[in-house]
Tab-separated table of C-alpha atoms in Angstrom:
chain	number	residue	atom	x	y	z
A	1	MET	CA	94.830	74.415	119.305
A	2	ARG	CA	95.314	78.285	119.515
A	3	ASN	CA	92.256	80.385	120.433
A	4	LYS	CA	91.000	83.171	118.132
A	5	PRO	CA	92.196	86.506	119.771
A	6	GLU	CA	89.677	89.249	120.581
A	7	GLU	CA	89.512	92.273	118.456
A	8	SER	CA	90.345	94.644	121.142
A	9	THR	CA	93.405	92.809	122.154
A	10	LYS	CA	94.602	92.708	118.567
A	11	LYS	CA	94.191	96.582	118.371
A	12	VAL	CA	96.485	96.908	121.501
A	13	VAL	CA	99.216	95.027	119.753
A	14	PHE	CA	98.902	97.403	116.845
A	15	ALA	CA	98.872	100.352	119.165
A	16	VAL	CA	102.098	99.080	120.792
A	17	TYR	CA	103.979	98.883	117.542
A	18	ILE	CA	102.891	102.322	116.899
A	19	LEU	CA	104.063	103.546	120.270
A	20	TYR	CA	107.556	101.755	119.606
A	21	ALA	CA	107.825	103.491	116.235
A	22	LEU	CA	106.813	106.829	117.667
A	23	SER	CA	109.553	106.414	120.265
A	24	TYR	CA	111.975	107.671	117.432
A	25	LEU	CA	110.210	111.091	117.889
A	26	PHE	CA	109.075	110.873	121.355
A	27	GLY	CA	111.232	108.556	123.597
A	28	PHE	CA	108.526	108.218	126.270
A	29	THR	CA	106.284	106.272	124.055
A	30	TYR	CA	108.527	103.178	124.094
A	31	LEU	CA	108.241	102.957	127.931
A	32	ILE	CA	104.427	103.216	127.712
A	33	GLY	CA	104.351	100.670	124.974
A	34	VAL	CA	106.263	98.038	127.078
A	35	ILE	CA	104.012	98.706	130.073
A	36	VAL	CA	100.900	98.019	127.989
A	37	ALA	CA	102.381	94.909	126.440
A	38	HIS	CA	103.191	93.534	129.931
A	39	ILE	CA	99.750	94.384	131.245
A	40	LYS	CA	97.750	92.847	128.318
A	41	ARG	CA	100.026	89.791	127.439
A	42	ASN	CA	97.889	87.478	129.804
A	43	ASP	CA	94.702	88.520	128.110
A	44	ALA	CA	95.836	87.010	125.001
A	45	SER	CA	96.969	83.529	126.288
A	46	GLN	CA	96.732	80.600	123.819
A	47	THR	CA	96.671	83.056	120.698
A	48	TRP	CA	99.101	84.089	118.113
A	49	ILE	CA	98.627	87.725	119.620
A	50	ARG	CA	100.434	86.572	122.813
A	51	ASP	CA	103.591	85.985	120.732
A	52	HIS	CA	103.466	89.510	119.600
A	53	PHE	CA	103.253	90.840	123.145
A	54	THR	CA	106.186	88.525	124.060
A	55	TRP	CA	108.038	89.799	121.005
A	56	GLN	CA	107.431	93.459	121.813
A	57	ILE	CA	108.687	92.907	125.475
A	58	ASN	CA	111.913	91.095	124.343
A	59	THR	CA	112.408	93.818	121.880
A	60	PHE	CA	112.256	96.522	124.544
A	61	TRP	CA	114.409	94.881	127.082
A	62	ILE	CA	117.144	93.937	124.656
A	63	THR	CA	117.241	97.208	123.068
A	64	ILE	CA	117.593	98.714	126.469
A	65	ILE	CA	120.519	96.449	127.583
A	66	LEU	CA	122.180	97.219	124.328
A	67	SER	CA	121.774	100.867	124.697
A	68	ILE	CA	123.334	100.777	128.265
A	69	VAL	CA	126.185	98.886	127.028
A	70	GLY	CA	126.496	101.178	124.127
A	71	VAL	CA	126.650	104.246	126.473
A	72	ALA	CA	128.927	102.623	128.833
A	73	THR	CA	131.352	101.853	125.988
A	74	MET	CA	131.480	105.348	124.605
A	75	VAL	CA	134.654	106.129	126.117
A	76	LEU	CA	136.255	103.009	124.432
A	77	GLY	CA	135.101	104.452	120.947
A	78	ILE	CA	132.822	101.514	120.223
A	79	GLY	CA	129.798	102.822	121.992
A	80	TRP	CA	128.317	104.634	118.829
A	81	PHE	CA	128.534	101.467	116.923
A	82	ILE	CA	126.656	99.505	119.442
A	83	LEU	CA	124.017	102.278	119.724
A	84	MET	CA	123.554	102.274	115.895
A	85	GLY	CA	123.462	98.467	115.904
A	86	SER	CA	120.892	98.493	118.596
A	87	ALA	CA	118.697	101.208	116.698
A	88	VAL	CA	119.007	99.228	113.526
A	89	TRP	CA	117.961	96.001	115.226
A	90	ASN	CA	114.996	97.667	117.159
A	91	ILE	CA	113.778	99.152	113.816
A	92	TYR	CA	114.148	95.719	112.339
A	93	ARG	CA	112.082	93.969	115.132
A	94	ILE	CA	109.324	96.543	114.846
A	95	ILE	CA	108.929	96.406	111.203
A	96	LYS	CA	109.039	92.487	111.315
A	97	GLY	CA	106.550	92.294	114.074
A	98	TRP	CA	104.243	94.681	112.342
A	99	LEU	CA	104.269	92.774	108.995
A	100	ARG	CA	103.765	89.549	110.737
A	101	TYR	CA	100.765	91.082	112.767
A	102	ASN	CA	99.252	92.433	109.294
A	103	ASP	CA	99.526	88.672	108.087
A	104	ALA	CA	97.936	87.590	111.363
A	105	LEU	CA	101.010	85.336	112.054
A	106	SER	CA	103.365	84.835	115.079
A	107	PRO	CA	106.452	87.051	114.715
A	108	TYR	CA	108.521	83.808	115.466
A	109	SER	CA	107.239	81.842	112.674
A	110	SER	CA	109.382	81.687	109.529
């Protein structure tokens, strides 16, 4: 059985989603968000909130990898497509995670 998350930990997850969304205006907030998610994930063990921290961390790292591949393939002419796909996927993950958070559900549940 999963424990009930603390309110302060729930607020941190919400803040990380905001930091991720703000990264489209201020890029550095993305890095701040993932650092916070890594630090706070263990505080949420055995709760649905931990799944959100894992979701946020995975979103960050996969987006970074896709972005590096996109930049590296710019000379081949497909880099822009990869970068755009990465951005769309990242926005989807932020929105889905945020909506699941608002419903008090794991982002991995269907």
